[in-house]
CSV table of C-alpha atoms in Angstrom, one decimal:
chain,number,residue,atom,x,y,z
O,1,THR,CA,-25.6,-16.4,23.2
O,2,PHE,CA,-27.8,-13.7,21.6
O,3,ASP,CA,-26.4,-10.2,20.8
O,4,LEU,CA,-29.9,-8.9,21.7
O,5,ASN,CA,-32.3,-10.5,24.1
O,6,PHE,CA,-35.3,-8.3,24.7
O,7,GLY,CA,-38.5,-10.2,25.7
O,8,THR,CA,-39.6,-12.1,22.6
O,9,VAL,CA,-37.1,-10.3,20.3
O,10,HIS,CA,-33.6,-12.0,19.9
O,11,LYS,CA,-30.8,-11.2,17.5
O,12,LYS,CA,-27.5,-12.8,16.7
O,13,THR,CA,-24.9,-11.5,14.1
O,14,ILE,CA,-22.6,-14.1,12.7
O,15,THR,CA,-19.5,-13.0,11.0
O,16,GLY,CA,-16.4,-14.5,9.2
O,17,LEU,CA,-18.4,-17.0,7.2
O,18,SER,CA,-17.0,-18.5,4.0
O,19,ASP,CA,-18.9,-19.2,0.9
O,20,GLY,CA,-21.3,-22.1,0.8
O,21,SER,CA,-24.5,-23.5,2.4
O,22,LYS,CA,-24.8,-23.1,6.2
O,23,THR,CA,-27.3,-24.5,8.7
O,24,TYR,CA,-27.7,-23.1,12.2
O,25,TYR,CA,-30.0,-24.5,14.9
O,26,VAL,CA,-31.7,-22.4,17.6
O,27,GLY,CA,-33.0,-24.2,20.7
O,28,CYS,CA,-35.9,-22.4,22.4
O,29,ARG,CA,-37.4,-23.1,25.8
O,30,ASN,CA,-38.5,-21.4,28.9
O,31,SER,CA,-37.4,-22.3,32.4
O,32,SER,CA,-40.4,-24.6,33.2
O,33,ASP,CA,-40.5,-26.3,29.8
O,34,THR,CA,-38.5,-29.5,29.6
O,35,SER,CA,-39.1,-29.9,25.8
O,36,ASN,CA,-36.5,-28.6,23.4
O,37,ASN,CA,-38.0,-26.8,20.4
O,38,ILE,CA,-35.4,-26.5,17.6
O,39,LEU,CA,-35.6,-23.9,14.8
O,40,THR,CA,-33.4,-24.6,11.8
O,41,ALA,CA,-32.1,-21.9,9.7
O,42,THR,CA,-30.4,-22.8,6.4
O,43,PHE,CA,-28.9,-20.1,4.0
O,44,ASN,CA,-26.3,-19.6,1.4
O,45,VAL,CA,-23.3,-17.4,2.0
O,46,ILE,CA,-21.9,-15.6,-1.1
O,47,THR,CA,-19.1,-13.2,-0.4
O,48,PRO,CA,-18.3,-10.6,-3.1
O,49,VAL,CA,-15.0,-10.8,-4.9
O,50,THR,CA,-12.3,-8.4,-3.5
O,51,ALA,CA,-9.0,-7.2,-4.9
O,52,GLN,CA,-5.5,-6.6,-3.7
O,53,ILE,CA,-3.2,-4.2,-5.7
O,54,THR,CA,0.5,-4.2,-5.8
O,55,MET,CA,2.8,-2.0,-7.8
O,56,SER,CA,6.3,-2.6,-9.3
O,57,ASP,CA,7.6,0.5,-7.6
O,58,ASN,CA,7.0,1.5,-4.0
O,59,PRO,CA,5.2,4.8,-3.5
O,60,PRO,CA,5.8,7.6,-3.9
O,61,ILE,CA,5.8,6.7,-7.6
O,62,SER,CA,7.8,8.9,-10.0
O,63,SER,CA,7.2,9.4,-13.7
O,64,GLY,CA,7.4,6.4,-16.1
O,65,PHE,CA,5.8,3.0,-16.6
O,66,ILE,CA,4.5,1.1,-13.5
O,67,THR,CA,3.4,-2.6,-13.5
O,68,ILE,CA,0.1,-3.0,-11.7
O,69,ASN,CA,-0.7,-6.5,-10.2
O,70,LEU,CA,-4.3,-7.2,-9.3
O,71,ALA,CA,-5.0,-10.4,-7.2
O,72,THR,CA,-8.7,-11.3,-6.7
O,73,SER,CA,-10.2,-13.3,-3.9
O,74,LYS,CA,-12.1,-15.5,-6.3
O,75,ILE,CA,-11.9,-16.4,-10.0
O,76,VAL,CA,-13.4,-13.6,-12.0
O,77,GLN,CA,-14.8,-13.7,-15.5
O,78,PRO,CA,-14.8,-11.8,-17.7
O,79,VAL,CA,-11.7,-9.5,-17.2
O,80,PRO,CA,-12.2,-7.3,-14.1
O,81,SER,CA,-12.1,-3.5,-14.6
O,82,LEU,CA,-9.5,-1.3,-12.9
O,83,SER,CA,-9.3,2.4,-13.2
O,84,TYR,CA,-7.3,5.2,-11.5
O,85,SER,CA,-7.8,8.9,-10.7
O,86,PHE,CA,-5.7,11.7,-9.4
O,87,ASN,CA,-8.7,13.8,-8.3
O,88,GLY,CA,-11.4,11.1,-7.4
O,89,VAL,CA,-13.7,12.4,-10.2
O,90,ASN,CA,-12.1,11.5,-13.6
O,91,TYR,CA,-11.1,7.9,-13.8
O,92,ASN,CA,-8.8,6.4,-16.5
O,93,THR,CA,-9.1,2.6,-17.3
O,94,ILE,CA,-6.1,0.3,-17.0
O,95,PRO,CA,-6.3,-2.5,-19.6
O,96,LEU,CA,-5.8,-5.8,-17.7
O,97,PHE,CA,-4.6,-9.2,-18.9
O,98,GLY,CA,-4.4,-12.5,-17.1
O,99,SER,CA,-6.9,-15.1,-15.9
O,100,GLY,CA,-8.5,-16.6,-12.8
O,101,THR,CA,-7.3,-14.6,-9.8
O,102,ASN,CA,-4.2,-13.0,-11.2
O,103,TRP,CA,-4.3,-10.0,-13.5
O,104,GLN,CA,-1.7,-7.4,-14.6
O,105,GLY,CA,-1.8,-4.0,-16.3
O,106,TYR,CA,0.5,-0.9,-16.9
O,107,LEU,CA,0.2,2.6,-15.7
O,108,LEU,CA,2.1,5.5,-17.2
O,109,ILE,CA,2.8,8.3,-14.8
O,110,GLN,CA,3.5,11.6,-16.7
O,111,SER,CA,6.2,13.9,-15.6
O,112,ASN,CA,3.8,16.8,-15.5
O,113,ILE,CA,1.7,15.3,-12.6
O,114,GLY,CA,3.8,16.7,-9.9
O,115,GLN,CA,2.7,15.6,-6.5
O,116,ALA,CA,-0.6,13.8,-6.1
O,117,ILE,CA,-2.6,11.2,-4.2
O,118,ALA,CA,-4.2,8.8,-6.6
O,119,SER,CA,-6.8,6.0,-6.1
O,120,PHE,CA,-8.0,2.9,-7.8
O,121,VAL,CA,-11.5,1.7,-8.5
O,122,PHE,CA,-12.1,-2.0,-9.1
O,123,ASN,CA,-15.1,-4.1,-10.3
O,124,GLY,CA,-15.1,-7.8,-10.8
O,125,TYR,CA,-17.8,-10.5,-11.3
O,126,ASP,CA,-17.4,-14.0,-9.7
O,127,LEU,CA,-18.4,-17.1,-11.6
O,128,GLU,CA,-21.9,-16.9,-10.2
O,129,GLY,CA,-22.3,-13.4,-11.6
O,130,TYR,CA,-22.1,-11.5,-8.3
O,131,LEU,CA,-20.3,-8.1,-8.4
O,132,GLY,CA,-17.6,-7.2,-6.0
O,133,ASN,CA,-15.7,-3.8,-5.8
O,134,GLU,CA,-13.8,-3.7,-2.6
O,135,ILE,CA,-10.1,-3.2,-2.7
O,136,THR,CA,-8.6,-4.7,0.5
O,137,SER,CA,-5.1,-3.3,0.0
O,138,GLY,CA,-3.4,-0.9,-2.3
O,139,SER,CA,-6.3,1.3,-3.1
O,140,VAL,CA,-4.4,4.6,-2.8
O,141,PHE,CA,-0.9,5.5,-3.9
O,142,LEU,CA,1.3,8.7,-3.8
O,143,VAL,CA,2.9,10.2,-6.9
O,144,ASP,CA,5.9,12.5,-6.8
O,145,SER,CA,7.1,13.3,-10.3
O,146,LEU,CA,8.7,16.6,-9.4
O,147,LYS,CA,12.4,16.9,-10.4
O,148,PRO,CA,14.5,17.8,-7.4
O,149,ALA,CA,15.7,21.4,-7.2
O,150,THR,CA,19.2,22.3,-8.2
O,151,ILE,CA,21.8,22.3,-5.3
O,152,VAL,CA,23.0,25.6,-4.1
O,153,ASN,CA,26.1,27.0,-2.3
O,154,PHE,CA,28.3,24.4,-3.9
O,155,ASP,CA,31.9,24.6,-2.7
O,156,ALA,CA,34.9,22.5,-3.6
O,157,THR,CA,38.1,22.5,-1.5
O,158,SER,CA,41.2,20.7,-2.7
O,159,TYR,CA,43.6,19.0,-0.3
O,160,LYS,CA,46.6,16.8,-1.0
O,161,GLY,CA,45.2,13.7,-2.7
O,162,ARG,CA,41.5,14.5,-2.2
O,163,ILE,CA,38.8,17.0,-2.7
O,164,GLU,CA,36.1,17.9,-0.3
O,165,LEU,CA,32.7,18.9,-1.7
O,166,ASP,CA,30.1,20.8,0.3
O,167,TRP,CA,26.6,21.9,-0.8
O,168,ARG,CA,23.1,22.7,0.4
O,169,ALA,CA,19.9,21.1,-1.0
O,170,GLN,CA,16.7,23.1,-1.5
O,171,ASP,CA,14.6,19.9,-1.0
O,172,ASN,CA,14.5,18.2,2.3
O,173,ASP,CA,13.2,14.9,1.0
O,174,LEU,CA,16.3,13.9,-1.1
O,175,THR,CA,17.7,10.6,-0.1
O,176,LYS,CA,20.5,10.1,-2.6
O,177,TYR,CA,23.1,12.1,-4.6
O,178,ASN,CA,25.2,10.9,-7.5
O,179,ILE,CA,28.6,12.5,-7.9
O,180,TYR,CA,30.3,12.1,-11.3
O,181,ARG,CA,33.9,13.1,-12.4
O,182,SER,CA,35.4,13.8,-15.7
């Protein structure tokens, strides 16, 4: 069935094709014609290489070293390029090592970054020399290297055999407190 069928103009979009040679046959005839004219269309499909990025820590990322894993949809050669940016303008290269479809690199998040939305840019050539640059997952990550604020209104009440601690946090996004004794 054609997507567009307007007089003598016909159109069909075919999606989801894998790499390789494809042959399609189009049969044409009018209602009074009993013959079957067949048009053969043969073409090569070459999909560009894509990338998926995973990180050793789940976002939001705090300061420190982060391991970046890059998985490509095809074997790439030479080493693909991966860069990151906190502003979408200035990109910093992440040196990658690995081979085939599995690559790894390291990212250092400085403590002075604060809160930011960062993005990756990828480029890789498949073995036929075709460039791909789409990141299908993991193209954006959140950074939060701000230290939490000091707690306020701290109160300690002693009871027989126990102490009750009470305080207020200035940050609403804290999920864990460590309490130490000496």
